[in-house]
Coordinates of C-alpha atoms and ligand atoms in Angstrom, one line a residue:
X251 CA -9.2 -1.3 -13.8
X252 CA -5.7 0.4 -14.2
X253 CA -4.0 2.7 -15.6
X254 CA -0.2 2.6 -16.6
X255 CA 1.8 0.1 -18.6
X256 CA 5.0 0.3 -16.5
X257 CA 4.3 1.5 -13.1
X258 CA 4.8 -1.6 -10.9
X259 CA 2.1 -1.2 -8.6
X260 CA -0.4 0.4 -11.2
X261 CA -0.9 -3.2 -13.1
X262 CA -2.6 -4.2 -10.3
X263 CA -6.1 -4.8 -11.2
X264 CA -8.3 -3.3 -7.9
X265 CA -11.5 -4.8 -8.9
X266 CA -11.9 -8.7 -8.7
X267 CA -12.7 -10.3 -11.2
X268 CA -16.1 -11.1 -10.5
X269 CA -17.0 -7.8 -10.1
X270 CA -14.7 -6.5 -13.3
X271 CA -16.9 -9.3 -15.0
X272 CA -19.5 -7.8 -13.7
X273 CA -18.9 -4.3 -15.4
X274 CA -18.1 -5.6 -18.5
X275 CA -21.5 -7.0 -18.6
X276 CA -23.0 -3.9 -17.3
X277 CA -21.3 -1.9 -20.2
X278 CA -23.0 -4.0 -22.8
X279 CA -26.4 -3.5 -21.3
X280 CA -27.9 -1.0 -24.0
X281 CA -27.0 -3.7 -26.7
X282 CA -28.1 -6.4 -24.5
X283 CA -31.5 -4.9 -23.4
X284 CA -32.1 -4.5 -27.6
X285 CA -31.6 -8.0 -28.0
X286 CA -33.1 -9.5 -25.6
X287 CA -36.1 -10.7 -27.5
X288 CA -33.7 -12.2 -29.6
X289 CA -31.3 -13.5 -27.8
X290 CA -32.5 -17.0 -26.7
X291 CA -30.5 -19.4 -27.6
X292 CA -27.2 -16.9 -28.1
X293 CA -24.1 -17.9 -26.6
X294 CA -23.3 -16.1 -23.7
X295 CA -19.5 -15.0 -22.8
X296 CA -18.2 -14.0 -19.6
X297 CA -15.1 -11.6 -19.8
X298 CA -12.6 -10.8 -17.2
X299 CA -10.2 -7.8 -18.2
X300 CA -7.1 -7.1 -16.1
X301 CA -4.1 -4.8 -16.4
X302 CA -4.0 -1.5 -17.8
X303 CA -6.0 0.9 -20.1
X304 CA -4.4 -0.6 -23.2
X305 CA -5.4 -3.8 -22.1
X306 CA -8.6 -2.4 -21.3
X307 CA -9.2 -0.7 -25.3
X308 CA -8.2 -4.4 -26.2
X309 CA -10.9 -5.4 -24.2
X310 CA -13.5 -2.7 -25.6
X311 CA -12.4 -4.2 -29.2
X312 CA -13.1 -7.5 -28.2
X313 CA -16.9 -7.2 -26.5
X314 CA -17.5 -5.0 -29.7
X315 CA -16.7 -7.6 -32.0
X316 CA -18.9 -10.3 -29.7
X317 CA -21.8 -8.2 -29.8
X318 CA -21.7 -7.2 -32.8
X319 CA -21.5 -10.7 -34.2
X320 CA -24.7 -11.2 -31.7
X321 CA -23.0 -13.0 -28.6
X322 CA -24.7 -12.2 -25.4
X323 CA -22.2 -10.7 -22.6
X324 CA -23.5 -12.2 -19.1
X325 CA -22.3 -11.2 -15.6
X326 CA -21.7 -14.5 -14.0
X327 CA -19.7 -18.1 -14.3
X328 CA -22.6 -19.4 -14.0
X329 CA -24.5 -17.7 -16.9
X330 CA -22.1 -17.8 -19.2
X331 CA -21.7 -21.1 -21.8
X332 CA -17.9 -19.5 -22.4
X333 CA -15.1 -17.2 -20.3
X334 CA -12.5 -14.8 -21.9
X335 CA -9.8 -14.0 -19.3
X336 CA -7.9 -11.2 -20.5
X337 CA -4.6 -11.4 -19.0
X338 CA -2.1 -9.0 -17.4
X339 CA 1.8 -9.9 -17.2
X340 CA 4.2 -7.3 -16.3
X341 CA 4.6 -7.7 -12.6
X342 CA 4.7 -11.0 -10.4
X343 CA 1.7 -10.0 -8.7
X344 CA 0.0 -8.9 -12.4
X345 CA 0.5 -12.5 -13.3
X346 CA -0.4 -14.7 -10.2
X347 CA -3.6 -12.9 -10.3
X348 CA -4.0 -13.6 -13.7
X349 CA -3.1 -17.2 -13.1
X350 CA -5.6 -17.2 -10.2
X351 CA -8.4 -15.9 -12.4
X352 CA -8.1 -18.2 -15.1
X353 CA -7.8 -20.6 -11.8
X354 CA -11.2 -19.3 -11.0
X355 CA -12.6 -19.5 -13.9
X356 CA -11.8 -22.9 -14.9
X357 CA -13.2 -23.9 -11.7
X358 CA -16.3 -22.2 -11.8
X359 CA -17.0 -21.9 -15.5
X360 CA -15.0 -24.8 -17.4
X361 CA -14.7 -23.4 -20.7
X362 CA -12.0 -20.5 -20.8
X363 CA -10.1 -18.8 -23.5
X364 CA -7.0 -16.5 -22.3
X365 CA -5.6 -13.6 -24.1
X366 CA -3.7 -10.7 -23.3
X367 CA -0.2 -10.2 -22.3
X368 CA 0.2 -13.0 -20.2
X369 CA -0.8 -14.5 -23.3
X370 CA 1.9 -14.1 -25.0
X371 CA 4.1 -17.3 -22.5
X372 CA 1.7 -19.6 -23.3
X373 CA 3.5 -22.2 -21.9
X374 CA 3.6 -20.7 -18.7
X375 CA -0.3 -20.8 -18.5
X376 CA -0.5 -24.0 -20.3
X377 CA 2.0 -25.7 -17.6
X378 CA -0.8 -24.5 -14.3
X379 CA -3.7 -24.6 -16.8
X380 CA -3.4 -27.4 -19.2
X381 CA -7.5 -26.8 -20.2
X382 CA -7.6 -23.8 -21.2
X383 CA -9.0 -23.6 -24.7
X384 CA -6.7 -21.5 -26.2
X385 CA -4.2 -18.9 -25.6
X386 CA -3.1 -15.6 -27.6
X387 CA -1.0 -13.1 -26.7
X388 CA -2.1 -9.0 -26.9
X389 CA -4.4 -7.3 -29.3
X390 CA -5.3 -10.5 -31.0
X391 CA -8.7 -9.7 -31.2
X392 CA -9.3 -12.1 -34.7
X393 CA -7.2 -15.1 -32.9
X394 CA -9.7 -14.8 -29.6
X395 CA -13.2 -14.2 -31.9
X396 CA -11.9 -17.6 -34.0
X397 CA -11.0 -19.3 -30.8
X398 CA -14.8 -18.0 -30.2
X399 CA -16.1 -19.4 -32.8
X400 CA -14.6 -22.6 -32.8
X401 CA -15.7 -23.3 -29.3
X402 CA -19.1 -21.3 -29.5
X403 CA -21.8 -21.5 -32.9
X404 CA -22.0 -17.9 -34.3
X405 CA -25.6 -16.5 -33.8
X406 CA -27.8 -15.6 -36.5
X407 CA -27.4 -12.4 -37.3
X408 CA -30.5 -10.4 -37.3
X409 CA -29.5 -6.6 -38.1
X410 CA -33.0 -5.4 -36.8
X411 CA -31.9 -6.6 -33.0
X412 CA -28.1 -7.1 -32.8
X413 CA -27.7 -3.2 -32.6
X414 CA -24.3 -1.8 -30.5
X415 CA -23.6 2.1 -30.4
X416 CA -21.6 3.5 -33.0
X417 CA -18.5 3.6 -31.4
X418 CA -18.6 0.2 -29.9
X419 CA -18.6 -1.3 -26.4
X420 CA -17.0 1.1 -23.9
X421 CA -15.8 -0.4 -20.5
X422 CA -15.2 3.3 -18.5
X423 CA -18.0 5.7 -18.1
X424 CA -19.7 7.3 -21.5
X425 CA -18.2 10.3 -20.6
X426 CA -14.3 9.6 -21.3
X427 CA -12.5 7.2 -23.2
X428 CA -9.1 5.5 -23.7
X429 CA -8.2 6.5 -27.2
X430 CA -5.3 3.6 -27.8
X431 CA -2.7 5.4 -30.6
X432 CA 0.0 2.6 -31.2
X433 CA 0.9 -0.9 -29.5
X434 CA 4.4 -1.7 -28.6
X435 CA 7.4 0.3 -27.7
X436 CA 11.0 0.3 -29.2
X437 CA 12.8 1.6 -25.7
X438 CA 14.4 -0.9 -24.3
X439 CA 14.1 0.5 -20.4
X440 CA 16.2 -2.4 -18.6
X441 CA 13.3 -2.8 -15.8
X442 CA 10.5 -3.1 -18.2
X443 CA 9.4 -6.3 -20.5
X444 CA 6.6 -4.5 -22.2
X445 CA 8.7 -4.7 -25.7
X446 CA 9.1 -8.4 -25.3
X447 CA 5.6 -9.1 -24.5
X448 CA 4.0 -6.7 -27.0
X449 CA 6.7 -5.9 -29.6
X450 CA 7.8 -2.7 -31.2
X451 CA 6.6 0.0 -32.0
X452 CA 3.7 0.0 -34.1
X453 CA 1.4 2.9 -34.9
X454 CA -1.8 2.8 -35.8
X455 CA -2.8 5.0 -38.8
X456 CA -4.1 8.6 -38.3
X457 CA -7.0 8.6 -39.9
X458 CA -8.2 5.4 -38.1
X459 CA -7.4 7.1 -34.9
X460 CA -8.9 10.2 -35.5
X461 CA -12.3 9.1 -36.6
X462 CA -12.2 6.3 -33.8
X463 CA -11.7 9.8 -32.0
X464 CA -14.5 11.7 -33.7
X465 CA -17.0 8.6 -33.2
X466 CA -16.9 8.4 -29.6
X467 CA -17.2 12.6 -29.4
X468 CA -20.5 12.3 -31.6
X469 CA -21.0 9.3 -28.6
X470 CA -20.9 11.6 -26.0
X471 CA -17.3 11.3 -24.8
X472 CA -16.0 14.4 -23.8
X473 CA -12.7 13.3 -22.4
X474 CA -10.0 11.5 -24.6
X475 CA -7.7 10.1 -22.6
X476 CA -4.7 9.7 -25.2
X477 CA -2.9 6.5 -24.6
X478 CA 0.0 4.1 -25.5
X479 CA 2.8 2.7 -24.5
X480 CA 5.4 5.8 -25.9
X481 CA 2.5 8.5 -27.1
X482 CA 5.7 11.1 -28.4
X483 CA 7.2 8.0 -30.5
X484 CA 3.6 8.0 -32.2
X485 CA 4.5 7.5 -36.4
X486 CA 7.9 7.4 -35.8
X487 CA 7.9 3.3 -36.6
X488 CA 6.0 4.3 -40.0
X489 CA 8.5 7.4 -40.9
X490 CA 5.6 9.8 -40.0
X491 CA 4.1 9.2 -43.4
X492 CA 1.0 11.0 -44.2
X493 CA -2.4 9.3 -43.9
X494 CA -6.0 10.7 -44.8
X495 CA -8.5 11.8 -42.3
X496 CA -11.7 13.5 -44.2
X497 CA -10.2 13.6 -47.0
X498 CA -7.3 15.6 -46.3
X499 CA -3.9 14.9 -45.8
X500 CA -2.5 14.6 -41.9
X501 CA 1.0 13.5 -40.8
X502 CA 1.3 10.4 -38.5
X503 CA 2.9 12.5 -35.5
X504 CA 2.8 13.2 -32.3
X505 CA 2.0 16.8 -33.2
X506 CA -0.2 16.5 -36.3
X507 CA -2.9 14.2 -34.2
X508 CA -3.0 16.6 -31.1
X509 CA -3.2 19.0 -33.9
X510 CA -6.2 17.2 -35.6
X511 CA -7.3 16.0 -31.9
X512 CA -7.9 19.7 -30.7
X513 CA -10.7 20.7 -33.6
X514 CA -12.9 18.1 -31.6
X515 CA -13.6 21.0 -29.3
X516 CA -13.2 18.3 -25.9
X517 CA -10.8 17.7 -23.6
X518 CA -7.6 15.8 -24.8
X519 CA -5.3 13.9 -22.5
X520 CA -1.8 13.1 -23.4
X521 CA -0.3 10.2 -21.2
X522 CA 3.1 8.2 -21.0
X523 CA 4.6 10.7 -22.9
X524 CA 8.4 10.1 -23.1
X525 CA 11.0 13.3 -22.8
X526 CA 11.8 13.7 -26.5
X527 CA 13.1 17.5 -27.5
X528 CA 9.7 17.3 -29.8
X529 CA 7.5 17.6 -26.6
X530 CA 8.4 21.4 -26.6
X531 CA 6.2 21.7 -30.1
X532 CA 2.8 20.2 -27.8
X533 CA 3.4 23.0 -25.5
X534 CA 2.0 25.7 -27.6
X535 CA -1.0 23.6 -28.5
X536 CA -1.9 23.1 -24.5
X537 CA -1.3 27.2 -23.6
X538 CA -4.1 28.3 -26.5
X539 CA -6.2 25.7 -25.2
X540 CA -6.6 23.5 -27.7
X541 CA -5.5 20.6 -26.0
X542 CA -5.2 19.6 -22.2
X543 CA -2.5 21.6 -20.5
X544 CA -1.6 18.0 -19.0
X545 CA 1.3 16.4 -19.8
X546 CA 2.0 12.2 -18.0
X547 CA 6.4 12.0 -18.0
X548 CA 7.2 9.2 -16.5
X549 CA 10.6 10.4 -15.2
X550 CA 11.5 7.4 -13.0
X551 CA 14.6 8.9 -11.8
X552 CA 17.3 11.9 -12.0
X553 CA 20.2 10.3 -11.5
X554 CA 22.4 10.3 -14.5
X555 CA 23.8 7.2 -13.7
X556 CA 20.8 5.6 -12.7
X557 CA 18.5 6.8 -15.8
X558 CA 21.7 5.2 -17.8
X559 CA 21.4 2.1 -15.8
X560 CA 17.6 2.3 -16.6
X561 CA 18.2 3.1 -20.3
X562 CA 16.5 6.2 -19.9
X563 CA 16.4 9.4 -21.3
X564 CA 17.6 13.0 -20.1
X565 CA 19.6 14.7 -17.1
X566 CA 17.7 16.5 -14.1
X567 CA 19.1 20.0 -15.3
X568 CA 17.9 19.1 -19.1
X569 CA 14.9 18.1 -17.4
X570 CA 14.6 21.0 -15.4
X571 CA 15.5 23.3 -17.7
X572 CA 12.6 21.9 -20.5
X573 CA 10.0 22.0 -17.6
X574 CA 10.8 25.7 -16.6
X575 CA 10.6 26.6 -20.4
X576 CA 7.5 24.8 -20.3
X577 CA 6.2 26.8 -18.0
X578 CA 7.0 30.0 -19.1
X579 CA 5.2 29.3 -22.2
X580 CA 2.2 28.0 -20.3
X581 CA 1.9 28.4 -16.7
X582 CA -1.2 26.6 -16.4
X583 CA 0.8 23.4 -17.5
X584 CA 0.4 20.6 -15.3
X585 CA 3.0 17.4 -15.1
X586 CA 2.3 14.0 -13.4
X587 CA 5.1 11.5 -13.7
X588 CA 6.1 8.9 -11.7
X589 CA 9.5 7.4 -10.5
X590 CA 11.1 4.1 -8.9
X591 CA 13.3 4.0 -5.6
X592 CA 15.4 1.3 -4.8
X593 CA 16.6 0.5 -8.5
X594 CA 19.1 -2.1 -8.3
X595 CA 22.6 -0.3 -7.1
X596 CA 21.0 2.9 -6.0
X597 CA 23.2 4.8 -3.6
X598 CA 21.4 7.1 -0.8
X599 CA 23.1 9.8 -2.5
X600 CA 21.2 9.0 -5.8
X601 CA 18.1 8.9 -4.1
X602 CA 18.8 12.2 -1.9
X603 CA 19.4 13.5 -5.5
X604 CA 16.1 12.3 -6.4
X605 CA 14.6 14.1 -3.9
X606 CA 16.7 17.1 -4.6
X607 CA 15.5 16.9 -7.9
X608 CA 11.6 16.6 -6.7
X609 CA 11.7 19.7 -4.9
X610 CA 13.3 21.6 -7.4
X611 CA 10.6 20.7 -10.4
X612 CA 8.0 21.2 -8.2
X613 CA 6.0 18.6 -9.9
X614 CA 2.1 18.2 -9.7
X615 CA 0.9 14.7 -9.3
X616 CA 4.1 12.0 -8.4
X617 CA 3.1 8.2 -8.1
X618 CA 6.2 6.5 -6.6
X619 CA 7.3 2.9 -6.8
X620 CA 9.7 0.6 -5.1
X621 CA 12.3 -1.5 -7.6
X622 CA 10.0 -4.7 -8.5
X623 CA 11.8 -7.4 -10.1
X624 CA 9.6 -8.0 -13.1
X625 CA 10.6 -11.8 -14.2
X626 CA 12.7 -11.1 -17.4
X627 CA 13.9 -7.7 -16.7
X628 CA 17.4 -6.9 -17.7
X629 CA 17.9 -5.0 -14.1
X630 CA 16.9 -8.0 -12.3
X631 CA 20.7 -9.1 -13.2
X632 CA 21.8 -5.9 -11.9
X633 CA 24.4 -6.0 -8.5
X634 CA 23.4 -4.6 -5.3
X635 CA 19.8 -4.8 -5.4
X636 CA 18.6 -2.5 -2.5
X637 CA 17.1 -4.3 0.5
X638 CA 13.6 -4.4 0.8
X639 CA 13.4 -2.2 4.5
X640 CA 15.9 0.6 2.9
X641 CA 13.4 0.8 -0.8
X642 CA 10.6 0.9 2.1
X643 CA 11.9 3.8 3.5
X644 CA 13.0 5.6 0.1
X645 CA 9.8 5.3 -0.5
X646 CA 8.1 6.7 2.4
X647 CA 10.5 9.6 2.5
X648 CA 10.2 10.5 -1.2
X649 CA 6.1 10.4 -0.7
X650 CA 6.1 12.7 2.0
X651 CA 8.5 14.8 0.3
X652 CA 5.9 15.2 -2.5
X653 CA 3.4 15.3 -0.4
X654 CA 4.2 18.9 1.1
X655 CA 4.8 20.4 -2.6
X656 CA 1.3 18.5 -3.8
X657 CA -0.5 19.9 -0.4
X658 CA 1.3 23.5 -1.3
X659 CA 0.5 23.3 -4.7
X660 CA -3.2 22.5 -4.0
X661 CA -3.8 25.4 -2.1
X662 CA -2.5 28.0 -4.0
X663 CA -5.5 26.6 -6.0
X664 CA -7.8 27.9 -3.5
X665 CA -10.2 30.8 -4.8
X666 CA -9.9 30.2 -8.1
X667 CA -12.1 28.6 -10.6
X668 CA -11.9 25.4 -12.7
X669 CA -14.1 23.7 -15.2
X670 CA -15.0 20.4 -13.6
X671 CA -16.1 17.5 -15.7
X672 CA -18.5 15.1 -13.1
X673 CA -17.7 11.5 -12.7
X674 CA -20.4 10.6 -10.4
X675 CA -23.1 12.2 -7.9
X676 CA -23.2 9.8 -4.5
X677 CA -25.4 10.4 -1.4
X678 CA -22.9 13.5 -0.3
X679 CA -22.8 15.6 -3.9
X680 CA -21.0 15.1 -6.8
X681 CA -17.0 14.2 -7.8
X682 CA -15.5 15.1 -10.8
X683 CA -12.2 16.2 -11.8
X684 CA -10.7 19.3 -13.5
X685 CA -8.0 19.6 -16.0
X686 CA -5.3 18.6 -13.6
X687 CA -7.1 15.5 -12.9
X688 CA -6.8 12.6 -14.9
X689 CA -9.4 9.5 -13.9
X690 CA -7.7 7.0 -11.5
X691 CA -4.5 8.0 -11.0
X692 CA -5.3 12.2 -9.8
X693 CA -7.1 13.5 -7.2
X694 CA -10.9 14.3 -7.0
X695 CA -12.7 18.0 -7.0
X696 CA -15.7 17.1 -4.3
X697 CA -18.9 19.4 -4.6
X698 CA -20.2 18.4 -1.4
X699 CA -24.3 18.7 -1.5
X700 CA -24.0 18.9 -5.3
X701 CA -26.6 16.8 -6.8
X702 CA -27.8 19.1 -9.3
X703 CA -25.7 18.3 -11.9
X704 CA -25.1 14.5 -13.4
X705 CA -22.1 12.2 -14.6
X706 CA -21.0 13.4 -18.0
X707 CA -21.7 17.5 -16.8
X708 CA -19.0 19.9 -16.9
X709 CA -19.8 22.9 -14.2
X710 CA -17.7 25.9 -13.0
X711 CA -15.9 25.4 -9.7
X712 CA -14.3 27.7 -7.4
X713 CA -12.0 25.6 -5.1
X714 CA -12.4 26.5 -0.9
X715 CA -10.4 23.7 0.2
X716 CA -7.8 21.1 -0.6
X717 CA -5.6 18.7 0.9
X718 CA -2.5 17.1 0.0
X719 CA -4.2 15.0 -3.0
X720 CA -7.9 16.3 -3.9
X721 CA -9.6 19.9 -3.5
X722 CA -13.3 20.4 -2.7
X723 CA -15.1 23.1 -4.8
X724 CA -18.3 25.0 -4.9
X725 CA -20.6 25.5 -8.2
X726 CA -20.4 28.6 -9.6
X727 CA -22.4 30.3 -12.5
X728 CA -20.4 30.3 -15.9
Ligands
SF4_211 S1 9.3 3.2 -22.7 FE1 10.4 1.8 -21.4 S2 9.0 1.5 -19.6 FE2 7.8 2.3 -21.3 S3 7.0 0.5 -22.3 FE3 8.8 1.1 -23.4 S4 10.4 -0.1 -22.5 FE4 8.7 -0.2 -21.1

């Protein structure tokens, strides 16, 4: 699984698909153990989901449906009388693994149905994979459950067995969840094909969101993780007109759902937020607690000319400026963003100003990726792409730039305390993550010898070590 839309090396799926099969199988167990009696003679579907989180909510939407509708999800090729491959396009690599999984599939299964973004160049799967038996592009979960049912006979439904949970299938751990806000993006950043694969902008309503959001607290979530591929354009695409959510009127904005998001009384996330002036208004909202004082930026660079080349947003002083304001008005904020070295025509100066500009905002968690020539991308036409050894290098100095302000950062952290939600409790203690932490991407808070406590817990911390990237902690009373 991954977790960002645009981050080169991020679409990357780690798992393999047998074993991301495998978990999407596993997340369907409660359903599948109440139907078992019933389920002989069901059709059973295999499902591989690569790519990112978004892809991953598509995927959630999709197993929901099946099960709902009484299809059995099974673990293996060999299990299953049907495979859905849902696809990942937005790097080279993103889509030769895709085209190798449907590869695998074919060969192992036969019977394969491909969606997703990869989905939406058919002919590009079609051309390597003449048999698939049928291709749609993202979040077309009706397309893929009648390409289903063409393929697959419905099973009887029998509303005494086919039970799900009430908010669905969930593919990461019961304790957080993706909470998907809008699909497509109207930027236009010159190294990025998201808009052409998944469209504009398009928002879905607040009150859908919000009791999507309330349905998987009452499910035992206690981290939304808020996700899309511009969260501050959020509404913008409808004119922020107002929708209903309990009855009562709520704008469809950034601000009004963080708004409505914070009475949950759980964590809320907000990720791949983009620079806007109206960020400053979710600023407030994070330093009285209501919402996660965690804010995902993807910068991607601080060169004027270069965020212009990019079709990006903002100057390093504007930037610098906004995050120092942002600060004063909550010091406990937190900022993760990420960049890209080597863009095509960067000068050493640009990137020494990148670096300048890294030390100066001091940031908390940096990802950093080299220039990847996504097939498509306006940049790719750019002159004077940067050679492969020199964005090697950018790359190596920039992380170990960051790494001595993260490994600073980090231990000015130690001796205080954190709230620590737990993720898992292994053979050496539990790992979990506090505010600053968000799954996959930040670092870890170990309790070493911690097995007291169980996926799902939140526990008092106090922090006696860290390192450049995760902290280990020590349970303390509340
Ligand atoms: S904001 Fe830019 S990088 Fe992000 S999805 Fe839109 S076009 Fe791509």
């Amino acid at each position: 699984m991954t977790v960002n839309t645009f981050d080169p090396k991020q679409t990357t799926t780690m798992d393999t698909p047998r074993k991301v099969m495998e978990q999407q199988a596993k997340a369907t167990d409660t359903a599948a153990a109440k139907s078992e009696a019933s389920a002989e003679g069901n059709a059973r579907i295999g499902f591989v989901s690569l790519g990112c989180p978004k892809n991953l909510v598509d995927s959630e939407r999709i197993l929901t449906q099946l099960r709902t509708e009484g299809y059995d999800v099974v673990p293996t090729y060999d299990d299953a009388d049907l495979v859905i491959v849902n696809t990942c396009g937005f790097i080279d690599s993103a889509v030769q693994e895709s085209l190798d999984t449907i590869g695998e599939a074919l060969a192992e299964n036969g019977k394969v149905i491909v969606t997703g973004c990869l989905g939406a160049k058919e002919n590009d799967i079609t051309e390597i994979h003449p048999n698939v038996l049928g291709v749609t592009g993202p979040h077309a979960y009706e397309e893929v459950l009648n390409q289903v049912h063409q393929h697959l006979e419905k099973p009887k439904h029998n509303p005494f067995v086919d039970l799900i949970p009430d908010h669905g299938v969930k593919l990461t751990p019961k304790h957080f969840a993706y909470l998907k806000i809008s699909e497509g993006c109207d930027h236009r950043c010159t190294f990025c094909i998201i808009p052409s694969m998944r469209g504009d902008l398009d928002s879905r309503a607040v009150g859908s969101v919000l009791s999507e959001a309330k349905r998987l607290k009452e499910a035992g979530v206690k981290e939304l993780l808020v996700i899309s591929q511009d969260t501050s354009a959020y509404g913008a695409d409808v004119k922020h007109k107002m929708d209903f959510a309990d009855g009562m009127p709520v704008k469809t904005s950034m601000q009004a759902l963080c708004e409505q998001l914070a009475k949950l009384g759980i964590w809320v996330r907000l990720h791949y937020v983009y620079p806007y002036p109206h960020v400053d208004k979710i600023i407030p909202l994070m330093a009285e607690g209501k919402i996660l004082p965690y804010l995902d930026i993807p910068f991607q660079h601080a060169n004027k000319r270069i965020l212009k080349l990019m079709k990006r947003p903002g100057s390093a002083e504007r930037v610098i400026e906004r995050i120092k304001k942002w600060r004063e008005i909550c010091p406990e904020l937190v900022i993760r963003s990420t960049f890209i070295v080597g863009f095509p025509g960067e000068t050493e100066e640009e990137f020494e100003e990148l670096l300048a500009f890294l030390r100066e905002a001091q940031l908390d968690r940096v990802g950093c990726f080299k220039y990847s020539p996504v097939e498509g991308a306006t940049a790719n036409e750019f002159p004077d792409h940067v050679p492969e050894e020199v964005m090697e290098d950018r790359l190596q100095r920039f992380m170990a730039v960051q790494a001595e302000i993260s490994a600073a950062k980090l231990q000015a952290r130690i001796g205080q305390e954190y709230l620590v939600l737990i993720d898992e409790v292994n053979s050496e203690g539990a790992v979990g993550r506090s505010y600053m932490d968000a799954p996959e991407v930040d670092g870890k808070v170990y309790l070493t010898d911690e097995f007291d406590v169980e996926p799902g817990d939140m526990v008092w911390a106090q922090i006696i070590h860290a390192d450049e990237h995760d902290v280990w902690g020590v349970k303390v009373e509340d």
